[in-house]
CSV table of N, CA and C in Angstrom, one decimal:
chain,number,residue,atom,x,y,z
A,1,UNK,N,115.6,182.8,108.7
A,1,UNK,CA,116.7,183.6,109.3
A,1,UNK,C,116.4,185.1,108.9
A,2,UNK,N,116.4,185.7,109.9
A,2,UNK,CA,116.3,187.5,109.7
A,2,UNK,C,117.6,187.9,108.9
A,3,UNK,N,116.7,188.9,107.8
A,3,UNK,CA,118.0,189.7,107.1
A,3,UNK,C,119.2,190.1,107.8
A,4,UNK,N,120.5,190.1,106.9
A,4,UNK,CA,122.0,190.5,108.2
A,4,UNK,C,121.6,192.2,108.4
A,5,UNK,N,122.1,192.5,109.2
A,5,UNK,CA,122.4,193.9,109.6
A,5,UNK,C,123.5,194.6,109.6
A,6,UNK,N,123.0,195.9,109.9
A,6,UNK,CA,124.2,196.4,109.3
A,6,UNK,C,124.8,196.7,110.6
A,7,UNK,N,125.8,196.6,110.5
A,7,UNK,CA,126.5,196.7,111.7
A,7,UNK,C,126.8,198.3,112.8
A,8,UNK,N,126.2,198.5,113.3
A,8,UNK,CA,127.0,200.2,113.7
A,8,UNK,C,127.7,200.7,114.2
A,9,UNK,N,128.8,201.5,114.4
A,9,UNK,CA,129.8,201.9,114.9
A,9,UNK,C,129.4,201.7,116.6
A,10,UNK,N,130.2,201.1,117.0
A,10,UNK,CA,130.1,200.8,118.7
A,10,UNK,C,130.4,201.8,119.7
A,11,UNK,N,130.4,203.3,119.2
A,11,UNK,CA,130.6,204.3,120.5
A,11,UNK,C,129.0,204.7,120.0
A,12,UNK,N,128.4,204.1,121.8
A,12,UNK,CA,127.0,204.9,121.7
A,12,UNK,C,127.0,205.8,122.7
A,13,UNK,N,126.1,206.4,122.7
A,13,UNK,CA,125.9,207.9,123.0
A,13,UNK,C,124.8,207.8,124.2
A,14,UNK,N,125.2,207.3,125.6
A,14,UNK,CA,124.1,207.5,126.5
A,14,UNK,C,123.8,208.7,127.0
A,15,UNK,N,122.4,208.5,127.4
A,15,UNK,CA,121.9,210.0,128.3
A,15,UNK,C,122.5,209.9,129.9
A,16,UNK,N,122.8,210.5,130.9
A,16,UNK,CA,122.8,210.4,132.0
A,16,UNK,C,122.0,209.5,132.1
A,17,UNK,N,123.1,208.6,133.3
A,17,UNK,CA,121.9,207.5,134.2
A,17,UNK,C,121.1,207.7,135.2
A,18,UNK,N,120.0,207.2,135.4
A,18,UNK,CA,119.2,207.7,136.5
A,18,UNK,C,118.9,206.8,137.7
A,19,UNK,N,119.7,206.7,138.7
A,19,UNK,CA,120.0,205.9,139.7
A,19,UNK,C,117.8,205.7,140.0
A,20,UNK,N,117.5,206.9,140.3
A,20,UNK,CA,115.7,206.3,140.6
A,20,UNK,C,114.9,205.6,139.7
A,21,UNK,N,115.6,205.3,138.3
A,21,UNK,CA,115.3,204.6,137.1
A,21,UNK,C,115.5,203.4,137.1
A,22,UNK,N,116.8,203.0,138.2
A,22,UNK,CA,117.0,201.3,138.3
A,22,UNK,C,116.5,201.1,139.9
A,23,UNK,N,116.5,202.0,140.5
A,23,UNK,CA,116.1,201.5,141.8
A,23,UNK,C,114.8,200.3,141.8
A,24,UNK,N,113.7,200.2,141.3
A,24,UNK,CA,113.2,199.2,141.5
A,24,UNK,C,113.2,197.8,140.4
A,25,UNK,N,114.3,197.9,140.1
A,25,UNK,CA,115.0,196.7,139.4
A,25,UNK,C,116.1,196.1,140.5
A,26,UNK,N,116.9,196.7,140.8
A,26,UNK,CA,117.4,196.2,142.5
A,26,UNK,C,117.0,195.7,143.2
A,27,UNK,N,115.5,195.4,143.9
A,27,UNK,CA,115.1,194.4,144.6
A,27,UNK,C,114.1,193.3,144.2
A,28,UNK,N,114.0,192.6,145.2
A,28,UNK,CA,113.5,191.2,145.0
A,28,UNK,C,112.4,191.5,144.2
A,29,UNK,N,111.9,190.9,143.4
A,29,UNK,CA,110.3,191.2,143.1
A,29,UNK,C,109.6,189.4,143.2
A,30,UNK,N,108.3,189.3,142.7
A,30,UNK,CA,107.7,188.3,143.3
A,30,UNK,C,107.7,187.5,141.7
A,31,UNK,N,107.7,188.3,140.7
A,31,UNK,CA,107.4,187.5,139.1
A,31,UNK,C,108.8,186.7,138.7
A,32,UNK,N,108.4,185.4,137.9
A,32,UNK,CA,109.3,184.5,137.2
A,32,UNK,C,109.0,184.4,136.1
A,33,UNK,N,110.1,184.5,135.4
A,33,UNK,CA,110.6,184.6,133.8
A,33,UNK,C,111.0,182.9,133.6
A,34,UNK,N,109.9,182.3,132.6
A,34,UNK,CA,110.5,181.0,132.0
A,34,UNK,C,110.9,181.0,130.7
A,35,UNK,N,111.5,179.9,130.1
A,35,UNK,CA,111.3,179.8,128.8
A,35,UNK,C,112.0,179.2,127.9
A,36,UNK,N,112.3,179.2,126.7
A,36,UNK,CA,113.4,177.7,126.2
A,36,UNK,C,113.9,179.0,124.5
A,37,UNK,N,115.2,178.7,124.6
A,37,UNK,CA,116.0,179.5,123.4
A,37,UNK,C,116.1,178.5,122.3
A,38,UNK,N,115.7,178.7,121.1
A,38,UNK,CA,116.0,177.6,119.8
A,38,UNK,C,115.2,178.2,118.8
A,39,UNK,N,116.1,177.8,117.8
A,39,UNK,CA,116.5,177.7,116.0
A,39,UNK,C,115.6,176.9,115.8
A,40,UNK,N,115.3,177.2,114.8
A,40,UNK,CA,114.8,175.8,113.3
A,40,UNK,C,115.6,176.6,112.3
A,41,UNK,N,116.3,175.0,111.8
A,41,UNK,CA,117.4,175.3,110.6
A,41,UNK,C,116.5,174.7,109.0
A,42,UNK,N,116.6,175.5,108.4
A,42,UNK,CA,116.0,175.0,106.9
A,42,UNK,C,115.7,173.7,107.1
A,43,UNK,N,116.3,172.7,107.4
A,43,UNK,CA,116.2,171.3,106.9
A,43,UNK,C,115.0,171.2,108.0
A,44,UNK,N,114.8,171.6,109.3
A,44,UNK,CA,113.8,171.6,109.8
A,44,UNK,C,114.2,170.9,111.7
A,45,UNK,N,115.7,170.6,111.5
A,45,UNK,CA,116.0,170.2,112.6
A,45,UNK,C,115.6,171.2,113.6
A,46,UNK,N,115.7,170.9,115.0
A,46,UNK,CA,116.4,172.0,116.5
A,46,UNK,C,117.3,172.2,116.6
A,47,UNK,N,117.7,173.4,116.9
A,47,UNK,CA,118.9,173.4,117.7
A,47,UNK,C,118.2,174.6,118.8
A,48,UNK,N,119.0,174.0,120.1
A,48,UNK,CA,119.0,174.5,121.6
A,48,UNK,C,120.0,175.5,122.1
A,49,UNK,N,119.4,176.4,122.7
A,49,UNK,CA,120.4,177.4,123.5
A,49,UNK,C,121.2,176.3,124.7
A,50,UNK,N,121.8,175.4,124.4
A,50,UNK,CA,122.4,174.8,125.4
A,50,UNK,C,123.1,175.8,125.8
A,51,UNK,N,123.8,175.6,127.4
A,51,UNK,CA,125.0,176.3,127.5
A,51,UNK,C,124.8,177.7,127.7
A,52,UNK,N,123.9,178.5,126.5
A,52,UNK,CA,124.1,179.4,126.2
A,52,UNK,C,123.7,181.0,127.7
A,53,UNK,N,124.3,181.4,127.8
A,53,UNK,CA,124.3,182.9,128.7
A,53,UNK,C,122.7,183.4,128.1
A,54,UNK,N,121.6,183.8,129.3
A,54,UNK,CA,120.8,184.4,129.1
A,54,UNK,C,120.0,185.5,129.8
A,55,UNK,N,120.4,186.8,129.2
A,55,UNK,CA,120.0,187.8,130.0
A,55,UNK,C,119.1,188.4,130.2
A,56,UNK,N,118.8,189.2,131.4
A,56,UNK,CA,117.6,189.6,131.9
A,56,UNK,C,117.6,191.7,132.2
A,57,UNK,N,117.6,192.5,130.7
A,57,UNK,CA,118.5,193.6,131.2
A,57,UNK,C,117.0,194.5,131.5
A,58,UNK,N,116.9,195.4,132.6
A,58,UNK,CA,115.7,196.5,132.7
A,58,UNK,C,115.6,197.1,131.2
A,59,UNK,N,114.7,197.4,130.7
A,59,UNK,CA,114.6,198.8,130.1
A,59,UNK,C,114.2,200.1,130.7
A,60,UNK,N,115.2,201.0,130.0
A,60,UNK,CA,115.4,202.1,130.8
A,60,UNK,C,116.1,203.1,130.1
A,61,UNK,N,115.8,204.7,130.1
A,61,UNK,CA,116.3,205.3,129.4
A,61,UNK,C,117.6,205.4,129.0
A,62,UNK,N,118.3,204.6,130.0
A,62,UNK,CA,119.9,204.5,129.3
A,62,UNK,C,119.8,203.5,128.6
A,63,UNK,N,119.7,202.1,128.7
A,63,UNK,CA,119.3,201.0,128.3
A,63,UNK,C,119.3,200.5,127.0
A,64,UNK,N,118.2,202.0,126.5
A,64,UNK,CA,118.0,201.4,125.2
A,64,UNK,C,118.5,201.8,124.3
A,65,UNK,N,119.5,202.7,124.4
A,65,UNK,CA,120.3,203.2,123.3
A,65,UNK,C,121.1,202.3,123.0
A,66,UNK,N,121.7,201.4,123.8
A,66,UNK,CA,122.7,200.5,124.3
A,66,UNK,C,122.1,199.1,123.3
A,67,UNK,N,120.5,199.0,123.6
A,67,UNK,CA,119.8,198.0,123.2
A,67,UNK,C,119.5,198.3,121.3
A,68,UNK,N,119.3,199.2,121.4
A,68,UNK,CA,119.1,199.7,119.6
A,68,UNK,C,120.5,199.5,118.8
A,69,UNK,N,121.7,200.1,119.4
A,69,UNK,CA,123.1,200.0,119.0
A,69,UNK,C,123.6,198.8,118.9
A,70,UNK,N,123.6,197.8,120.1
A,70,UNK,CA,124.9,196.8,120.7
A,70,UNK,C,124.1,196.1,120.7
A,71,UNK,N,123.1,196.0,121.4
A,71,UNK,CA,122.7,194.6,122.4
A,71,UNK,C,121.7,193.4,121.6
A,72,UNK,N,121.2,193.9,120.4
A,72,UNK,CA,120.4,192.9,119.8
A,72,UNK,C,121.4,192.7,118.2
A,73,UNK,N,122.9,192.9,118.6
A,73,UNK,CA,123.7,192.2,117.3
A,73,UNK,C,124.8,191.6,118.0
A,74,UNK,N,124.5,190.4,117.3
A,74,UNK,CA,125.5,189.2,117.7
A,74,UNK,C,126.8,189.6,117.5
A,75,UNK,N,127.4,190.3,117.1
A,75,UNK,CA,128.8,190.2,116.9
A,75,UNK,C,129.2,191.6,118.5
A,76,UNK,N,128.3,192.0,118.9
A,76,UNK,CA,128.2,193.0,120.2
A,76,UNK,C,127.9,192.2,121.1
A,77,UNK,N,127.7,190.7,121.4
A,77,UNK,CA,126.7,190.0,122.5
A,77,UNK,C,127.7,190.0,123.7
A,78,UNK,N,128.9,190.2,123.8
A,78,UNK,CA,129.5,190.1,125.1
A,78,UNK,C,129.6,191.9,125.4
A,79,UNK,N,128.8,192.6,124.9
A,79,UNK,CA,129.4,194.2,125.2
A,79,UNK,C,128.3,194.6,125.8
A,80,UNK,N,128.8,195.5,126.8
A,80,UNK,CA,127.2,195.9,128.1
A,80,UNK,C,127.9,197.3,128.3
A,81,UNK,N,127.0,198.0,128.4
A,81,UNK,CA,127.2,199.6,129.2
A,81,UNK,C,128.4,199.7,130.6
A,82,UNK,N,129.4,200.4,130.2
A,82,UNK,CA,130.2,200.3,131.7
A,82,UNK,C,129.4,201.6,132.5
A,83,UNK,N,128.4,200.9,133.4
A,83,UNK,CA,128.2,201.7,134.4
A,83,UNK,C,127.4,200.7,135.1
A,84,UNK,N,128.0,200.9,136.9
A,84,UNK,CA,127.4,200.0,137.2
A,84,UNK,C,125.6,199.8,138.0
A,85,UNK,N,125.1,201.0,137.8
A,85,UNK,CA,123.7,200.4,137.7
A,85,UNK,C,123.0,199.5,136.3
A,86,UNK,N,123.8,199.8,136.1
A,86,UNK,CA,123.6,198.3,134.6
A,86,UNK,C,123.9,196.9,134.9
A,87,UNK,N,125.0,196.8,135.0
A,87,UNK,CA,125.7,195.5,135.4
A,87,UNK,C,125.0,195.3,136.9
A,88,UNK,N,124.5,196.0,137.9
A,88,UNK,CA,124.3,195.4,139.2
A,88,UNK,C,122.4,194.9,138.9
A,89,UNK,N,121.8,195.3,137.9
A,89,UNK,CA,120.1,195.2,137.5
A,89,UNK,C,120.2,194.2,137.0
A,90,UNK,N,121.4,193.8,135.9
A,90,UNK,CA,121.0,192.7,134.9
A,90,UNK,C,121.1,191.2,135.4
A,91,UNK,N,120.0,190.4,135.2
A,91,UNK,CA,119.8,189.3,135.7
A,91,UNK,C,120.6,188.3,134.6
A,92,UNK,N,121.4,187.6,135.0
A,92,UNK,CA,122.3,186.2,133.7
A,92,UNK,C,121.8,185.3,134.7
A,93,UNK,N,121.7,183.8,133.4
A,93,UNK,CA,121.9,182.9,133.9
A,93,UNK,C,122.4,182.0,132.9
A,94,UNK,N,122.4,180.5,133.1
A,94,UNK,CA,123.0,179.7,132.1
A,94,UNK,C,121.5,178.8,131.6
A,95,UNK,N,121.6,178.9,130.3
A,95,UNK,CA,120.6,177.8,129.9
A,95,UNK,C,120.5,176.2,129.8
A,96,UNK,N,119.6,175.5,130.0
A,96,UNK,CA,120.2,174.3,130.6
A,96,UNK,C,120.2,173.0,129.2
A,97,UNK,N,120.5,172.0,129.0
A,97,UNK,CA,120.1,171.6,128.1
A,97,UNK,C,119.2,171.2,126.8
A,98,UNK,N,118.3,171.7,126.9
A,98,UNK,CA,117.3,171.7,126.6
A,98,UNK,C,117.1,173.5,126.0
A,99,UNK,N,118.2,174.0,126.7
A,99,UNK,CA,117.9,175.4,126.2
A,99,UNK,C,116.8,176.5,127.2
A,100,UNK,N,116.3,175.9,128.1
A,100,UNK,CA,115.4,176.7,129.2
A,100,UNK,C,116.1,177.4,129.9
A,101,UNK,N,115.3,178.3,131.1
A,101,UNK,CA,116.0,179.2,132.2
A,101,UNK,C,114.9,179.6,132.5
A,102,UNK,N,115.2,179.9,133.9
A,102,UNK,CA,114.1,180.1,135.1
A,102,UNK,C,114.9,181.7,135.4
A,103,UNK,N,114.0,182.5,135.4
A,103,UNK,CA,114.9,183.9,136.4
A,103,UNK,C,113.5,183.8,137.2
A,104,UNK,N,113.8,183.7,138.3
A,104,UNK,CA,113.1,184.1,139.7
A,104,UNK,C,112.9,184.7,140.5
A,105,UNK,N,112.3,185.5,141.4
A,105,UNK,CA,111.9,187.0,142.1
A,105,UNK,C,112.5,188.2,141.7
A,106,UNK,N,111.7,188.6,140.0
A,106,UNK,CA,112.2,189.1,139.7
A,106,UNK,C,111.1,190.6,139.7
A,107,UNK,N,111.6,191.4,139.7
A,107,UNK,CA,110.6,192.6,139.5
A,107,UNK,C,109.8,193.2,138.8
A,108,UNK,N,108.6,193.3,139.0
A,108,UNK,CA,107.7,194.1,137.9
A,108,UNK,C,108.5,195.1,137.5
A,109,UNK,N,108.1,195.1,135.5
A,109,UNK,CA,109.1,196.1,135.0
A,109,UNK,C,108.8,195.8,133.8
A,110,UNK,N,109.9,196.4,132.7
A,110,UNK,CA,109.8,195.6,131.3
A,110,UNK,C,111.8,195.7,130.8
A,111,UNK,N,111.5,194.5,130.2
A,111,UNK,CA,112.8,194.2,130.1
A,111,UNK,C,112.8,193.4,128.5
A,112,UNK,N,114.8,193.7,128.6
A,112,UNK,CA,115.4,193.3,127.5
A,112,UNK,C,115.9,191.7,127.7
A,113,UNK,N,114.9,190.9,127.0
A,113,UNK,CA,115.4,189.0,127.4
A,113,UNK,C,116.2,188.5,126.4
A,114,UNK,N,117.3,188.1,126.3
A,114,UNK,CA,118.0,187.4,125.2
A,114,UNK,C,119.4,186.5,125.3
A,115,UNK,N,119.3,185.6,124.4
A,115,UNK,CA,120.2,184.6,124.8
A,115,UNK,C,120.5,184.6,123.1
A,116,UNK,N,121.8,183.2,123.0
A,116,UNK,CA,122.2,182.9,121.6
A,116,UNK,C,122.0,181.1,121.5
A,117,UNK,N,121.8,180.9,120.3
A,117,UNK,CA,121.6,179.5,119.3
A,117,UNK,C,122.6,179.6,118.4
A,118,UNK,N,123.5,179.5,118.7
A,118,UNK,CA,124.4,179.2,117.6
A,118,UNK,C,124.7,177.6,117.7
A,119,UNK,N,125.3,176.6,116.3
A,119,UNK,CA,125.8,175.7,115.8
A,119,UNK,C,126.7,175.7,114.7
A,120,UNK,N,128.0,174.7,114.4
A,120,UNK,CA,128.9,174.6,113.6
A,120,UNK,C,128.5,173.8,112.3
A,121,UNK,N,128.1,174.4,111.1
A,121,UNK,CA,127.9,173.5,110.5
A,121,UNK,C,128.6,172.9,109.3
A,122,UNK,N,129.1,172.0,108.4
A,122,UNK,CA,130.3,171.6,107.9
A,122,UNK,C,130.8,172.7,106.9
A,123,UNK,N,132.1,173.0,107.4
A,123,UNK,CA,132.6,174.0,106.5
A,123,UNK,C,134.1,173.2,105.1
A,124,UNK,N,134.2,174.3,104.2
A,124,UNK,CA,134.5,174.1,103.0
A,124,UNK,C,136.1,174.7,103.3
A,125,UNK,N,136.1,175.3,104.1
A,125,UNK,CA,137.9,176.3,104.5
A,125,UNK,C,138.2,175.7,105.9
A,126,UNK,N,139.1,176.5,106.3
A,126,UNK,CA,139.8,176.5,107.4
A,126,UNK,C,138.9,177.4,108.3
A,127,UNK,N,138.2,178.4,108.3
A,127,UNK,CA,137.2,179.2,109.0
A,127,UNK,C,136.3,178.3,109.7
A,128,UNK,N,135.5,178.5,110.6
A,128,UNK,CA,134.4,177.4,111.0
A,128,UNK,C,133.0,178.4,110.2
A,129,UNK,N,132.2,177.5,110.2
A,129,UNK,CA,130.8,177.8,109.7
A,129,UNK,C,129.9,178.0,110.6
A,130,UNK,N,129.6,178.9,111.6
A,130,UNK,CA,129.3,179.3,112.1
A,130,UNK,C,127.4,180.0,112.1
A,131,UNK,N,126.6,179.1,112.2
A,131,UNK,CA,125.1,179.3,112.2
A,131,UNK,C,124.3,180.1,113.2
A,132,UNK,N,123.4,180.3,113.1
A,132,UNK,CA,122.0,180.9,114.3
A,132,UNK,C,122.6,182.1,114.7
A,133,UNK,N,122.4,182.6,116.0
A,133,UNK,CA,122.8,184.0,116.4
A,133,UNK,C,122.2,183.9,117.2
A,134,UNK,N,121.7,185.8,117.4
A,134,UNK,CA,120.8,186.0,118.8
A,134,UNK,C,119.4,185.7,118.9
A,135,UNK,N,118.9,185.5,119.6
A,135,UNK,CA,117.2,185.4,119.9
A,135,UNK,C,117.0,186.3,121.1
A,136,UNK,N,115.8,186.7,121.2
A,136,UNK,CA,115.3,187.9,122.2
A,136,UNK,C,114.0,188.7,121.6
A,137,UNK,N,113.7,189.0,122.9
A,137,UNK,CA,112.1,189.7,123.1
A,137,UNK,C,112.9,191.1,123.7
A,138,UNK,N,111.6,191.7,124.1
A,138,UNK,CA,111.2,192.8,124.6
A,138,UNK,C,109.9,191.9,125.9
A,139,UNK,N,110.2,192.2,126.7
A,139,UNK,CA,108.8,191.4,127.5
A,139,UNK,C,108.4,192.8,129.2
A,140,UNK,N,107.1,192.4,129.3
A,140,UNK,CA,106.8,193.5,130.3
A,140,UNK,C,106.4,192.1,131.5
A,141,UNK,N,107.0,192.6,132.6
A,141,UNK,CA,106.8,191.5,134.0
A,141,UNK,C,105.9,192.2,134.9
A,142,UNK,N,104.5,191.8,135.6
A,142,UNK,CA,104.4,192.1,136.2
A,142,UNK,C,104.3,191.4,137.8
A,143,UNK,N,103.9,191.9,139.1
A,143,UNK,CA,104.3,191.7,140.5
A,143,UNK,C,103.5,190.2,140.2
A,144,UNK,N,103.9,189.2,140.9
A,144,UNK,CA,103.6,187.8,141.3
A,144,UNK,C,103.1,186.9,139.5
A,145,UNK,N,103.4,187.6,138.8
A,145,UNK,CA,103.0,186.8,137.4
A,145,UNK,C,104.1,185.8,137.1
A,146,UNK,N,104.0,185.0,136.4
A,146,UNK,CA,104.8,183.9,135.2
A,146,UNK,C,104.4,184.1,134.2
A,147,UNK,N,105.5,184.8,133.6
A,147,UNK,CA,105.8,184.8,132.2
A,147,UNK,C,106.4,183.7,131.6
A,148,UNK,N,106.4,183.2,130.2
A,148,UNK,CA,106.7,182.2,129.6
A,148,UNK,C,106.9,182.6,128.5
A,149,UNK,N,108.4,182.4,127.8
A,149,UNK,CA,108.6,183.2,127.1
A,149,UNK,C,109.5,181.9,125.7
A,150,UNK,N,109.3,182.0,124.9
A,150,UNK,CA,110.1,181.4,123.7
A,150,UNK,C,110.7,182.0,122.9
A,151,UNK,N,111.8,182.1,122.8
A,151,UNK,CA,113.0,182.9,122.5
A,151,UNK,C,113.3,182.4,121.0
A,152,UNK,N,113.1,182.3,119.8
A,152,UNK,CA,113.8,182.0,118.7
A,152,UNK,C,112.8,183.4,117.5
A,153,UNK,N,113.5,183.2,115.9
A,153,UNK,CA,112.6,183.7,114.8
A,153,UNK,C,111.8,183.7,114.7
């Protein structure tokens, strides 16, 4: 497990957006993003991104301030840029049992990929015991390729 982090104050500081900066994240592209989200816990078990939300965000000069601050700490994982060439670029989907996802015609580019592995594991209080966190790359796509991607530590 990666050392904890330190947490940073949540007002980040974007540059102007640059609408010709997402423009070719907008349309269809020809490349697919595969891959499977999972943990190994000390004892050596799996655990699966079942279930879990997995995103597909451009990198981009607004992007990554967002991505350095918010977007690679689990306690920020439901927080995204309100602007909407952000929200209209970023590709989600659901992971399937097993923890996989398919993004499909997607665009040459390079992007922010990440999903979560969490599990409950027996706790001593009334709090739940709460394990794993985020997983995620940095990955570059290009036109008609298959990327394959394994998301854990």
């Amino acid at each position: 497990m990666p050392p904890p982090r330190v947490i940073p104050d949540p007002v980040v500081q974007y540059p102007p957006i640059s609408a010709e900066e997402y423009a070719p994240y907008l349309k269809a592209g020809t490349a697919q993003v595969t891959g499977q989200a999972f943990l190994k816990t000390r004892g050596g078990d799996v655990k699966v991104g079942a279930g879990s939300p997995v995103t597909l965000d451009p990198i981009t000069s607004y992007s990554r301030p967002w991505w350095n601050n918010l977007g690679s700490i689990y306690q920020y994982r439901g927080m995204k840029p309100d602007a909407p060439e952000f929200s209209q670029a970023r590709k989600e989907i659901i992971a399937d049992a097993q923890g996989r996802f398919v993004f499909s015609n997607v665009p040459a580019g390079s992007y922010f990929l990440r999903s979560e592995v969490t599990w409950e594991a027996p706790s001593t209080g009334y709090l739940p015991n709460i394990q794993g966190g985020l997983v995620f790359k940095e990955i570059v796509v290009k036109e008609g390729e298959k990327v394959d991607v394994i998301l854990t530590w």
